[in-house]
Tab-separated table of N, CA and C in Angstrom:
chain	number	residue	atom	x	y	z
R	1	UNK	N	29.164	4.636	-4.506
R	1	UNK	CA	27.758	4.321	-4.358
R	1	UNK	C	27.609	3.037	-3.565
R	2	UNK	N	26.512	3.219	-2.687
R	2	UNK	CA	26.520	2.180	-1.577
R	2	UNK	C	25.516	1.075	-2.664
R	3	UNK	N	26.049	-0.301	-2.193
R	3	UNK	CA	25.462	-1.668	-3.161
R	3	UNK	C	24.924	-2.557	-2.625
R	4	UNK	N	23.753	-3.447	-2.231
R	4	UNK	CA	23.560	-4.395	-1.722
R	4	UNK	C	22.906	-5.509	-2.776
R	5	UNK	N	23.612	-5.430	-4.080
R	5	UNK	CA	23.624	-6.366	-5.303
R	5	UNK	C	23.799	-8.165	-4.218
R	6	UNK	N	22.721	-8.430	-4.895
R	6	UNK	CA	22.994	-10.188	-4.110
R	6	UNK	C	22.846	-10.477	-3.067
R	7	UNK	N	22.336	-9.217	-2.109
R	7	UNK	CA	22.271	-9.421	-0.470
R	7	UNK	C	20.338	-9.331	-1.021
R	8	UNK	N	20.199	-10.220	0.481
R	8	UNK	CA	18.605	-10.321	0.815
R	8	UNK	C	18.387	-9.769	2.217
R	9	UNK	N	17.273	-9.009	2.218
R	9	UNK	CA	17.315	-7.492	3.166
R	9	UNK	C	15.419	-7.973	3.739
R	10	UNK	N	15.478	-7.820	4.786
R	10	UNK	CA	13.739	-8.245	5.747
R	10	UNK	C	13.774	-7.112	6.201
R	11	UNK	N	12.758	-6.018	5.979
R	11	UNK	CA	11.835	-5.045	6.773
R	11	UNK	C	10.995	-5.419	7.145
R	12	UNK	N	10.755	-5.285	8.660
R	12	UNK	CA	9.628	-5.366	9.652
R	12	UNK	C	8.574	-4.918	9.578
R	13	UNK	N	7.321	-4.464	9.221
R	13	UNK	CA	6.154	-3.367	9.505
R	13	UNK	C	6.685	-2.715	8.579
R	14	UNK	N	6.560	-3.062	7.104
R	14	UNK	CA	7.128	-2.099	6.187
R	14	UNK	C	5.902	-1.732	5.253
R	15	UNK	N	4.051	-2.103	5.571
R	15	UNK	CA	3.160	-2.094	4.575
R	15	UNK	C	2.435	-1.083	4.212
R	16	UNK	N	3.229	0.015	5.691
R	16	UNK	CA	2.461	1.780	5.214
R	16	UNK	C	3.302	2.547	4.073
R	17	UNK	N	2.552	2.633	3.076
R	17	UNK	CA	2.850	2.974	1.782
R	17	UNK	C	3.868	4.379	2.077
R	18	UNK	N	3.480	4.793	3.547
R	18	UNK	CA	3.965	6.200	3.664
R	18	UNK	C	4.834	6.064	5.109
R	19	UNK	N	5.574	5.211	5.490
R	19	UNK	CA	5.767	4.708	6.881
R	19	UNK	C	7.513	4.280	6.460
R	20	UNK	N	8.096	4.430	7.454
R	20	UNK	CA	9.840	4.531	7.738
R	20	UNK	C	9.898	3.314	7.025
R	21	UNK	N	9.089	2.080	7.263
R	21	UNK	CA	9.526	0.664	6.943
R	21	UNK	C	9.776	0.194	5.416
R	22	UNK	N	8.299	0.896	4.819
R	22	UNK	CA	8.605	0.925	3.296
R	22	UNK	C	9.446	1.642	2.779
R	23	UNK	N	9.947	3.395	3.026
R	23	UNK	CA	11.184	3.551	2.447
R	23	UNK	C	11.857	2.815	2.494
R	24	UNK	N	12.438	2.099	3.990
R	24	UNK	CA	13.170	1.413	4.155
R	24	UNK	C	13.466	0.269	2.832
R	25	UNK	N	12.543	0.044	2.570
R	25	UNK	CA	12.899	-1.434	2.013
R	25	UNK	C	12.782	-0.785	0.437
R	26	UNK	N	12.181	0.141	0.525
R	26	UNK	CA	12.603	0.798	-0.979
R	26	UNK	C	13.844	1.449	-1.253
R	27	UNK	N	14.270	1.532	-0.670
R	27	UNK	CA	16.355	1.845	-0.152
R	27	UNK	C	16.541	0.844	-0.209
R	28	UNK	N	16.440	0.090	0.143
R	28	UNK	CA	17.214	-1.484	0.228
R	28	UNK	C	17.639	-2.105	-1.086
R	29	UNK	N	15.835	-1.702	-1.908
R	29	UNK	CA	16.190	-2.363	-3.326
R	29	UNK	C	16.494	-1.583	-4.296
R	30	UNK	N	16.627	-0.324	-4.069
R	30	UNK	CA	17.457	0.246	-4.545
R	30	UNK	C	18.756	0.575	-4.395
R	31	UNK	N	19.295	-0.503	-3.775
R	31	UNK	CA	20.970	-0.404	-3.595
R	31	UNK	C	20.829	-1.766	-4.194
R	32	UNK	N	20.374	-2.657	-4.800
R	32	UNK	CA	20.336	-3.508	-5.373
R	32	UNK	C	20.077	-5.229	-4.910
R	33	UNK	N	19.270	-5.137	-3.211
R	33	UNK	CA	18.910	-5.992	-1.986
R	33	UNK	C	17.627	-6.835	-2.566
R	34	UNK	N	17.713	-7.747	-2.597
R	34	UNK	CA	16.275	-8.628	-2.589
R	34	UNK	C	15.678	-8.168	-1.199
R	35	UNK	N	14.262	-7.771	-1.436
R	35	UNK	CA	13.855	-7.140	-0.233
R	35	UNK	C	12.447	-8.031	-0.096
R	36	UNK	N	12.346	-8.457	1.358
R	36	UNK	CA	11.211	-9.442	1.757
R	36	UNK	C	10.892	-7.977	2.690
R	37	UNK	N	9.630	-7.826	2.435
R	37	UNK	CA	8.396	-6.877	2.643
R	37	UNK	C	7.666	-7.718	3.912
R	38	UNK	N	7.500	-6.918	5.113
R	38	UNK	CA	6.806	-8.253	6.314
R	38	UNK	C	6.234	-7.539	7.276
R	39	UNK	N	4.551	-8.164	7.198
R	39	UNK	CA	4.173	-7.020	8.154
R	39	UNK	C	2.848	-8.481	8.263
R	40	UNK	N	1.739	-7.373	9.319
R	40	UNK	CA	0.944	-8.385	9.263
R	40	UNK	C	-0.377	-7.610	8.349
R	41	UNK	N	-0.213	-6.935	7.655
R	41	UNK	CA	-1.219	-6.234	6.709
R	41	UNK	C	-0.833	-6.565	5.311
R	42	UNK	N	-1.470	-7.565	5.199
R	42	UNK	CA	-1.394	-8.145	3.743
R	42	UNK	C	-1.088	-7.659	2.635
R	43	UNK	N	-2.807	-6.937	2.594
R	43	UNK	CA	-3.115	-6.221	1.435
R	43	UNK	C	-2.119	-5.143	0.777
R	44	UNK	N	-1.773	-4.342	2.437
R	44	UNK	CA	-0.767	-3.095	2.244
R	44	UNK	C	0.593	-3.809	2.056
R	45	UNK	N	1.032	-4.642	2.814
R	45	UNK	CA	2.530	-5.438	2.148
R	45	UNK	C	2.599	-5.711	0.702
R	46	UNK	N	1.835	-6.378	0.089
R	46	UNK	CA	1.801	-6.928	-1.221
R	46	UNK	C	1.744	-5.786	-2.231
R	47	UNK	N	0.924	-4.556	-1.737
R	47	UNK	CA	1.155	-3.287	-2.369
R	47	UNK	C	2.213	-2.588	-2.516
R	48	UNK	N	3.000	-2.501	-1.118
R	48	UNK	CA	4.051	-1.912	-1.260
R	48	UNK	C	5.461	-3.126	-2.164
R	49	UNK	N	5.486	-4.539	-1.889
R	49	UNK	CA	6.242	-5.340	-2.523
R	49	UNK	C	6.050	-5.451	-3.800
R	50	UNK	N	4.564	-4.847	-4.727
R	50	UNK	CA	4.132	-4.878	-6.110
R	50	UNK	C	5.050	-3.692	-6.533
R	51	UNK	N	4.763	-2.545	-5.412
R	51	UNK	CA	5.380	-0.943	-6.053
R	51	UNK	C	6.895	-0.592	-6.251
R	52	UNK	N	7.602	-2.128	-5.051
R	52	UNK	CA	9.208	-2.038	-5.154
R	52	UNK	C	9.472	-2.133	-6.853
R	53	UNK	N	8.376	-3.342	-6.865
R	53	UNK	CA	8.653	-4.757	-8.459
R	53	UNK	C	8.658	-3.782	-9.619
R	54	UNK	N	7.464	-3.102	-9.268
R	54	UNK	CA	7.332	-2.029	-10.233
R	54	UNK	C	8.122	-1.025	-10.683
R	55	UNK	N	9.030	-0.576	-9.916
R	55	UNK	CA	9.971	0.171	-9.442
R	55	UNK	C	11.535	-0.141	-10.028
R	56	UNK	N	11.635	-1.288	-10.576
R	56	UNK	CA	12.737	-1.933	-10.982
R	56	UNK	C	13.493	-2.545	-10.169
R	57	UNK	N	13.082	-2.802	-9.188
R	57	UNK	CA	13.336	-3.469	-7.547
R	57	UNK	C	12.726	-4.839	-7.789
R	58	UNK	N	13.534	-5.820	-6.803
R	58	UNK	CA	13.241	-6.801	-6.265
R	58	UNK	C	12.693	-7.169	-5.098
R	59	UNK	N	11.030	-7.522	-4.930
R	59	UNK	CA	10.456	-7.421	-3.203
R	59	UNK	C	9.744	-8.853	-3.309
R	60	UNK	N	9.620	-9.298	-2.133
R	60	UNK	CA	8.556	-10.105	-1.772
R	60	UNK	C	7.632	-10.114	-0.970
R	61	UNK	N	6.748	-10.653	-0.664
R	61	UNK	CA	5.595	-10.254	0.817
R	61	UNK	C	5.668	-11.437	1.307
R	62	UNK	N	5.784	-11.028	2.776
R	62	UNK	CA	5.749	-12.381	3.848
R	62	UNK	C	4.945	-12.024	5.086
R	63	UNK	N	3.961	-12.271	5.267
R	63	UNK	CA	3.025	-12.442	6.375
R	63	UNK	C	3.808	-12.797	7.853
R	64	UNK	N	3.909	-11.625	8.327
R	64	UNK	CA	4.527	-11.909	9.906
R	64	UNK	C	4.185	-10.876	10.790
R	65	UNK	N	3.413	-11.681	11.746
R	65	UNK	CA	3.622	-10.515	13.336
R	65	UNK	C	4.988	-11.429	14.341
R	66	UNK	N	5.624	-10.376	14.206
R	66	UNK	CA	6.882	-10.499	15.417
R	66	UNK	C	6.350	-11.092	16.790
R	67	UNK	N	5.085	-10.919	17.313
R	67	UNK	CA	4.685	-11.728	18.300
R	67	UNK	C	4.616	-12.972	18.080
R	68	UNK	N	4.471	-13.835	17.258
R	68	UNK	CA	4.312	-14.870	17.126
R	68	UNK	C	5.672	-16.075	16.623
R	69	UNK	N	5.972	-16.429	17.403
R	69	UNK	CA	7.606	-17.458	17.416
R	69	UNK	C	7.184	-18.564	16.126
R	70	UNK	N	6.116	-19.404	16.002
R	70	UNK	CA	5.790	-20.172	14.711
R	70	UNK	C	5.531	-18.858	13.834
R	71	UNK	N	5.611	-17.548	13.744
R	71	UNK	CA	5.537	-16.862	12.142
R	71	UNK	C	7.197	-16.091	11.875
R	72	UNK	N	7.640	-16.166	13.013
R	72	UNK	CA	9.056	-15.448	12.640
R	72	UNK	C	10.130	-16.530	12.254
R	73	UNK	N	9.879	-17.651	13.262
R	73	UNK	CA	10.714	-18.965	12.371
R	73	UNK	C	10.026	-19.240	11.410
R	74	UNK	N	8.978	-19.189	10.580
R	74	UNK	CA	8.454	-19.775	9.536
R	74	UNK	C	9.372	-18.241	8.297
R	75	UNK	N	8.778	-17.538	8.763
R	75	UNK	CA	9.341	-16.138	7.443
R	75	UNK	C	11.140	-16.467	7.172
R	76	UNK	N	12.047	-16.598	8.507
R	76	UNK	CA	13.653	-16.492	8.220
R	76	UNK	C	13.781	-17.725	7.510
R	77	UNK	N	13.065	-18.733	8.278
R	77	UNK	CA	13.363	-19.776	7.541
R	77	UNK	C	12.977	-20.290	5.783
R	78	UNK	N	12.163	-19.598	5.250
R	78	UNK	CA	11.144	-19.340	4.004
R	78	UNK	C	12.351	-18.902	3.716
R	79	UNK	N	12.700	-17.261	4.035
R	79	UNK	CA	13.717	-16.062	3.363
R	79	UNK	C	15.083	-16.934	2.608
R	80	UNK	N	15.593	-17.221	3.760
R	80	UNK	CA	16.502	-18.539	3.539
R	80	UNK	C	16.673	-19.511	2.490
R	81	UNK	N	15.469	-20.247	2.427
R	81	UNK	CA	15.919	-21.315	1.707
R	81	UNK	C	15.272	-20.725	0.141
R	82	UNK	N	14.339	-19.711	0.197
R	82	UNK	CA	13.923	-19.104	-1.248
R	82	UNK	C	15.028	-18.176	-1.590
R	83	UNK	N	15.659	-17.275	-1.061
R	83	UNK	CA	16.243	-16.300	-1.296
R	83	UNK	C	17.897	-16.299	-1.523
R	84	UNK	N	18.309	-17.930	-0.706
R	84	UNK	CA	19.562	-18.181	-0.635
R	84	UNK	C	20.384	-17.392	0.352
R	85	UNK	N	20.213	-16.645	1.532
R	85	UNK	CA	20.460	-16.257	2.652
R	85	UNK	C	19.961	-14.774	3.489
R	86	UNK	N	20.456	-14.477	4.130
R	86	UNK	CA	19.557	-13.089	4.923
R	86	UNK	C	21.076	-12.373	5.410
R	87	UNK	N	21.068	-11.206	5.103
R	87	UNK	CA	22.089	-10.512	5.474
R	87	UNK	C	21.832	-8.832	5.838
R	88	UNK	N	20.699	-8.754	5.863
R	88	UNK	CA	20.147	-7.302	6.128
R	88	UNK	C	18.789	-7.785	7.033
R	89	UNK	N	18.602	-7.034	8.433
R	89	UNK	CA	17.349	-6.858	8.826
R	89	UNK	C	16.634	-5.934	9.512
R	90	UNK	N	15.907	-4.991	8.969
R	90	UNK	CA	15.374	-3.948	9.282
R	90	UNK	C	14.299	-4.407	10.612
R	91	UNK	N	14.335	-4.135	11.707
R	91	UNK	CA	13.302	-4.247	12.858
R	91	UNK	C	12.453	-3.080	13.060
R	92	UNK	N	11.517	-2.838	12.362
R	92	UNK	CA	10.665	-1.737	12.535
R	92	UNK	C	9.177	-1.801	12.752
R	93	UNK	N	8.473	-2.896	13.281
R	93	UNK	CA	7.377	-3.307	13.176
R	93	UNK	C	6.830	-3.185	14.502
R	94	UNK	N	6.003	-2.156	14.165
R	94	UNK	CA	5.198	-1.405	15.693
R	94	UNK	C	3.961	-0.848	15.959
R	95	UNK	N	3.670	-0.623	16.881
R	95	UNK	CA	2.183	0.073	17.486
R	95	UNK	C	2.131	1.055	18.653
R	96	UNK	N	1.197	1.590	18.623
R	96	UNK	CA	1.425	2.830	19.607
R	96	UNK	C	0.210	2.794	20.360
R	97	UNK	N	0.459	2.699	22.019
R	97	UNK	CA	-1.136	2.641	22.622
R	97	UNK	C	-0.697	4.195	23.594
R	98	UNK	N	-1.163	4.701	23.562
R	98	UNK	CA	-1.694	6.180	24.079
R	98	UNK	C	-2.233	6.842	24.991
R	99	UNK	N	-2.103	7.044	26.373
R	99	UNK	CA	-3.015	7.690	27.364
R	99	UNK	C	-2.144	7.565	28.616
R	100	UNK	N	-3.157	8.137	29.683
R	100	UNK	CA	-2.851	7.988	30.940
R	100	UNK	C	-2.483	6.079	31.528
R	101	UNK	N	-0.933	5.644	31.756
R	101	UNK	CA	-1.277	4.607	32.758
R	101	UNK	C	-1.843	3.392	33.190
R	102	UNK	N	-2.842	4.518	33.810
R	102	UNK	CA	-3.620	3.815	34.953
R	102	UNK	C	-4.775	3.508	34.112
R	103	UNK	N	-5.202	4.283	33.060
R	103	UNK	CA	-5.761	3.546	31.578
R	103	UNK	C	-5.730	2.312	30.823
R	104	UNK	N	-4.420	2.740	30.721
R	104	UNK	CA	-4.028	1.458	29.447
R	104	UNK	C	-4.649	0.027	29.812
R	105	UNK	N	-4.793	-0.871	29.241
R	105	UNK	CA	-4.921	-2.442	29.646
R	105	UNK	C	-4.258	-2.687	29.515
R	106	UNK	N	-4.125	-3.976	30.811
R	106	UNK	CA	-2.882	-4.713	31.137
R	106	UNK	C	-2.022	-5.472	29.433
R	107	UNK	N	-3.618	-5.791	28.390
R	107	UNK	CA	-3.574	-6.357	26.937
R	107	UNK	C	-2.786	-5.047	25.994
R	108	UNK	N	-3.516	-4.311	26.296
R	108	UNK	CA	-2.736	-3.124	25.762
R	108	UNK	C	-0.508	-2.689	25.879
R	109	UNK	N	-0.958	-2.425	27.033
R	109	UNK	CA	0.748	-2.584	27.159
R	109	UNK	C	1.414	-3.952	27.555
R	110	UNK	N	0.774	-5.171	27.417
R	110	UNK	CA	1.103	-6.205	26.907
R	110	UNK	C	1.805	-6.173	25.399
R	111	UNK	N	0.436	-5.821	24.994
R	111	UNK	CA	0.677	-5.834	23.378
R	111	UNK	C	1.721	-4.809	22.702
R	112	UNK	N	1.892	-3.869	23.575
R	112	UNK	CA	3.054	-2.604	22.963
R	112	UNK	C	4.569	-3.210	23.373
R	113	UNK	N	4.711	-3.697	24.613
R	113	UNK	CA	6.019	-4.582	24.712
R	113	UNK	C	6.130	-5.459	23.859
R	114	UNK	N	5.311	-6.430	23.636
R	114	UNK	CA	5.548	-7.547	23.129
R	114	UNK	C	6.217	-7.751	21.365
R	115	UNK	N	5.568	-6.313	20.726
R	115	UNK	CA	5.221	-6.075	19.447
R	115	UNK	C	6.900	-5.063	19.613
R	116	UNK	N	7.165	-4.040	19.923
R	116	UNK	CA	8.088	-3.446	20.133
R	116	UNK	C	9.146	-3.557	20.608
R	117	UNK	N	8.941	-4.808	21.659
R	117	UNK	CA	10.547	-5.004	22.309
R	117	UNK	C	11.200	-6.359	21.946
R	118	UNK	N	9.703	-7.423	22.362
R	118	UNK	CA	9.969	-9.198	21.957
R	118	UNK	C	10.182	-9.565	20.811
R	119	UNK	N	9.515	-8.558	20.550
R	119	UNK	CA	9.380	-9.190	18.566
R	119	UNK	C	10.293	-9.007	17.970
R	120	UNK	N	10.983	-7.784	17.859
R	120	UNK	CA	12.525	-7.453	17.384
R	120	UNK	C	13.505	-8.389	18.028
R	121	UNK	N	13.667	-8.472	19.474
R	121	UNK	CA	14.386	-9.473	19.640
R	121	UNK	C	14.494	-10.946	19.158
R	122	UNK	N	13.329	-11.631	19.215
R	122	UNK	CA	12.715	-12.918	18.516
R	122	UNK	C	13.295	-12.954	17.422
R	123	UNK	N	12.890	-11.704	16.012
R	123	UNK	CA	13.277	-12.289	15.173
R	123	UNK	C	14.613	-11.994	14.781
R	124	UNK	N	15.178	-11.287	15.784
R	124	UNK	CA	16.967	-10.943	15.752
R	124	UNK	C	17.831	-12.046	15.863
R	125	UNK	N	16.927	-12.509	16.969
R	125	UNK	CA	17.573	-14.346	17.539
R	125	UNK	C	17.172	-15.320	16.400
R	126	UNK	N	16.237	-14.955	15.849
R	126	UNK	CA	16.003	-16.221	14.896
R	126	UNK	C	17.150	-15.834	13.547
R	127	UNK	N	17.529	-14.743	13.243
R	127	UNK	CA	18.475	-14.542	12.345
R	127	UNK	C	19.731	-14.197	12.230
R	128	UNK	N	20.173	-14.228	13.902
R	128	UNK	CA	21.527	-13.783	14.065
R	128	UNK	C	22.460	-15.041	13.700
R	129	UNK	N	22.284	-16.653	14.204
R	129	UNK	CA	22.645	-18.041	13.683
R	129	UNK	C	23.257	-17.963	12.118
R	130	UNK	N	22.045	-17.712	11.055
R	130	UNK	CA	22.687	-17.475	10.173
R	130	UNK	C	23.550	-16.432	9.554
R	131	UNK	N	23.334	-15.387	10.468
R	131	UNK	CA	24.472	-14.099	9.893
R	131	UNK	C	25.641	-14.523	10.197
R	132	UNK	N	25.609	-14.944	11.762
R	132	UNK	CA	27.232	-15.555	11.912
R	132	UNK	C	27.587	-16.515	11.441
R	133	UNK	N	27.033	-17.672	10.639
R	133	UNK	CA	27.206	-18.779	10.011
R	133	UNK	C	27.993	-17.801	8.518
R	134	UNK	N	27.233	-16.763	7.873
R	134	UNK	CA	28.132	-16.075	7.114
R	134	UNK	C	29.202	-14.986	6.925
R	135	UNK	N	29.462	-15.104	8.657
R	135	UNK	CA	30.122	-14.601	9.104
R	135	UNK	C	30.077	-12.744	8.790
R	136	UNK	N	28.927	-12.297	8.242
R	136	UNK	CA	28.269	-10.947	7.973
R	136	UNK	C	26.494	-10.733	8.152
R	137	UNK	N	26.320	-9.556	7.973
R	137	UNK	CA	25.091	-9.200	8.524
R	137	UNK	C	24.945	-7.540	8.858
R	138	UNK	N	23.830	-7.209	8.878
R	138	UNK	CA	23.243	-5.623	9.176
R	138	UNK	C	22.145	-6.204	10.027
R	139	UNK	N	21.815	-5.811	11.368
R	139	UNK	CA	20.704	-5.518	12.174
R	139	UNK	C	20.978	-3.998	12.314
R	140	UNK	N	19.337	-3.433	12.147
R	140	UNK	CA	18.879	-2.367	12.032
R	140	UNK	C	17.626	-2.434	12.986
R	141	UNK	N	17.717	-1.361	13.999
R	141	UNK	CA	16.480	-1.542	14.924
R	141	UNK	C	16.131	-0.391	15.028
R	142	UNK	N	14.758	0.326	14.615
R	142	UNK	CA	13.967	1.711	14.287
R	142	UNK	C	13.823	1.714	15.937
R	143	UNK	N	13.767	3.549	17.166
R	143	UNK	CA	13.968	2.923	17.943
R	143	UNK	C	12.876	4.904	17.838
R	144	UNK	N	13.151	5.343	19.040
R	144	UNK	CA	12.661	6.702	18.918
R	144	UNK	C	13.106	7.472	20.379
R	145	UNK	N	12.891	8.598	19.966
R	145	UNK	CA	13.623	9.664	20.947
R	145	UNK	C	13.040	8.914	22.653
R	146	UNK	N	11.840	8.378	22.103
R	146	UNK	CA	10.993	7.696	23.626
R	146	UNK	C	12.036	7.007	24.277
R	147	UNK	N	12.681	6.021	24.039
R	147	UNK	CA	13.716	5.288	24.309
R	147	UNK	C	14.760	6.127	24.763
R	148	UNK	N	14.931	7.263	25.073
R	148	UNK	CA	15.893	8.580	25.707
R	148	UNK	C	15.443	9.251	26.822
R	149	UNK	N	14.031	9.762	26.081
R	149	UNK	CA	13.123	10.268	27.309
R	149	UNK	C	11.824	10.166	27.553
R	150	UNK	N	11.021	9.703	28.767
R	150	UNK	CA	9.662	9.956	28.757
R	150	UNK	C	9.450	10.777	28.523
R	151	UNK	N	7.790	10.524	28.099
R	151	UNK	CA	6.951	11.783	27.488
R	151	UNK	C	5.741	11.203	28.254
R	152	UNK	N	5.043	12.190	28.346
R	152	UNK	CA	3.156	12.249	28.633
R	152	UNK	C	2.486	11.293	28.184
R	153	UNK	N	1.832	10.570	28.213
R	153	UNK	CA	0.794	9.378	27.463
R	153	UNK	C	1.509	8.252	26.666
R	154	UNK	N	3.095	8.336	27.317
R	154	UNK	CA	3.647	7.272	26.284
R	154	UNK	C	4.547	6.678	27.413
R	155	UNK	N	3.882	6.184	28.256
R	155	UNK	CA	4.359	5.014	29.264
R	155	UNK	C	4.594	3.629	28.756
R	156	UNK	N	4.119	2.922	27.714
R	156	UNK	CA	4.229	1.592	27.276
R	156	UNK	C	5.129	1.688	26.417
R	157	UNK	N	4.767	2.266	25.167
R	157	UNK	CA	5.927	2.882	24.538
R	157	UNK	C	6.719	3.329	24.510
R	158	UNK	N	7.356	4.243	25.605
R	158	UNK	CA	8.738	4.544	26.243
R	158	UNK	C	9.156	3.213	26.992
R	159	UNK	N	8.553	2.428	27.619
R	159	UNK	CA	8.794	1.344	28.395
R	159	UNK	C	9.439	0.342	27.709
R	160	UNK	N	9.226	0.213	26.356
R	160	UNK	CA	9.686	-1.071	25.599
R	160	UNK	C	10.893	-0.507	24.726
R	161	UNK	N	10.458	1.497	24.152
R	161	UNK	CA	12.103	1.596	23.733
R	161	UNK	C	12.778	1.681	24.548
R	162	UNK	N	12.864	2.166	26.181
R	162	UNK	CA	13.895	2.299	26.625
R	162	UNK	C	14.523	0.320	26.754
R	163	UNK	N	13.864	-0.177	26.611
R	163	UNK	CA	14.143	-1.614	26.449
R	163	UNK	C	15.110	-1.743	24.874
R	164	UNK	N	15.092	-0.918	24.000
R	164	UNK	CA	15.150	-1.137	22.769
R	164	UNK	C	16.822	-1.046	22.994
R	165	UNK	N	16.761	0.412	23.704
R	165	UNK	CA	17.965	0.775	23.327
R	165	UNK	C	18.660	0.308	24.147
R	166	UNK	N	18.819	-0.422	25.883
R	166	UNK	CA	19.755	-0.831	26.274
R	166	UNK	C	19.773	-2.520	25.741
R	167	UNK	N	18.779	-3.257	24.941
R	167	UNK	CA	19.217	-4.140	24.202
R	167	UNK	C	20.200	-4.148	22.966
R	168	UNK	N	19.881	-3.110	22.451
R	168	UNK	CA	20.541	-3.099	20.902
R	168	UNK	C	22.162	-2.727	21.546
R	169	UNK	N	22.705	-1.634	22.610
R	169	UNK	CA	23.636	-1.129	23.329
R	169	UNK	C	24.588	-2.438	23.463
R	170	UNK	N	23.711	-3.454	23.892
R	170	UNK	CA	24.653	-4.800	24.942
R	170	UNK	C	24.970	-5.477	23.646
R	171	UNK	N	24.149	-5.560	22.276
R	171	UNK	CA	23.887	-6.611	21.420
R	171	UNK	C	25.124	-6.212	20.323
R	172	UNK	N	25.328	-5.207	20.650
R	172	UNK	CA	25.988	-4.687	19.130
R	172	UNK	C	27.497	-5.360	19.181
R	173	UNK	N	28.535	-5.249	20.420
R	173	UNK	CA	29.726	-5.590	20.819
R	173	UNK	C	29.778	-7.362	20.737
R	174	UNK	N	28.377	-7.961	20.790
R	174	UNK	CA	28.308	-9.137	20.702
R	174	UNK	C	28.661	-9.333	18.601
């Protein structure tokens, strides 16, 4: 039986009660992971981190959008010094903008890179220091078939996984 007794585990965009991120982190604490719950939907984080608790799990809620460099150093660094280290990190925290192109706003597929490609990286970089300081660690990056092949109305979103996957590709051997 797989164990993560004593390890502390961060899911990304984990506050849809019904969404990859919260299983995620409900796997986590059920292998026995202190699990920090992190999204930028409060209400739904704290729900899903009440339902781990409830659950016989260990969760917390931490307020973070991956766009923002003062909220991703503020969360690893929090995780850290409350939790006593970070050794699991789920990167799954995302959005989907939809249509033709020549549609989208420039804010729009701004915002789908930034949230999908920067943000995972950001807070990968903000937590890779201490994984190798413990000389262990799990990065986990949710990625999708988009990142393989375009599709129809998913130009921004294919644009940032195919970003996903030749980052995570170069990152892993590191």
């Amino acid at each position: 039986e797989f164990s993560l007794v004593g390890k502390v585990a961060m899911v990304t965009g984990a506050a849809r009660h019904d969404g990859i991120g919260a299983a995620c982190a409900q796997a986590l604490a059920d292998a026995g992971a202190k699990v920090v719950v992190a999204d930028v939907m409060d209400e739904q984080g704290r729900q899903v981190a009440d339902s781990i608790n409830a659950a016989g799990g260990s969760a917390v809620y931490r307020h973070l959008d991956v766009r923002s460099e003062a909220a991703w150093m503020r969360a690893i660094a929090d995780t850290v010094h409350e939790l006593g280290g970070f050794d699991v990190l789920v990167n799954n925290a995302g959005n989907f903008f939809a249509g033709f192109f020549e549609e989208l706003g420039p804010e729009q597929v701004r915002n789908q890179i930034e949230t999908l490609l920067f943000g995972p990286m950001n807070v990968t970089r903000a937590v890779l220091p201490v994984m190798r300081k413990q000389r262990a660690g799990l990065l986990l990056t949710i990625s999708s078939i988009a990142g393989i092949a375009g599709q129809m109305f998913c130009t921004a979103y294919a644009a940032a996984k195919f970003g996903i996957e030749g980052w995570m590709e170069s990152l892993a051997p590191e």
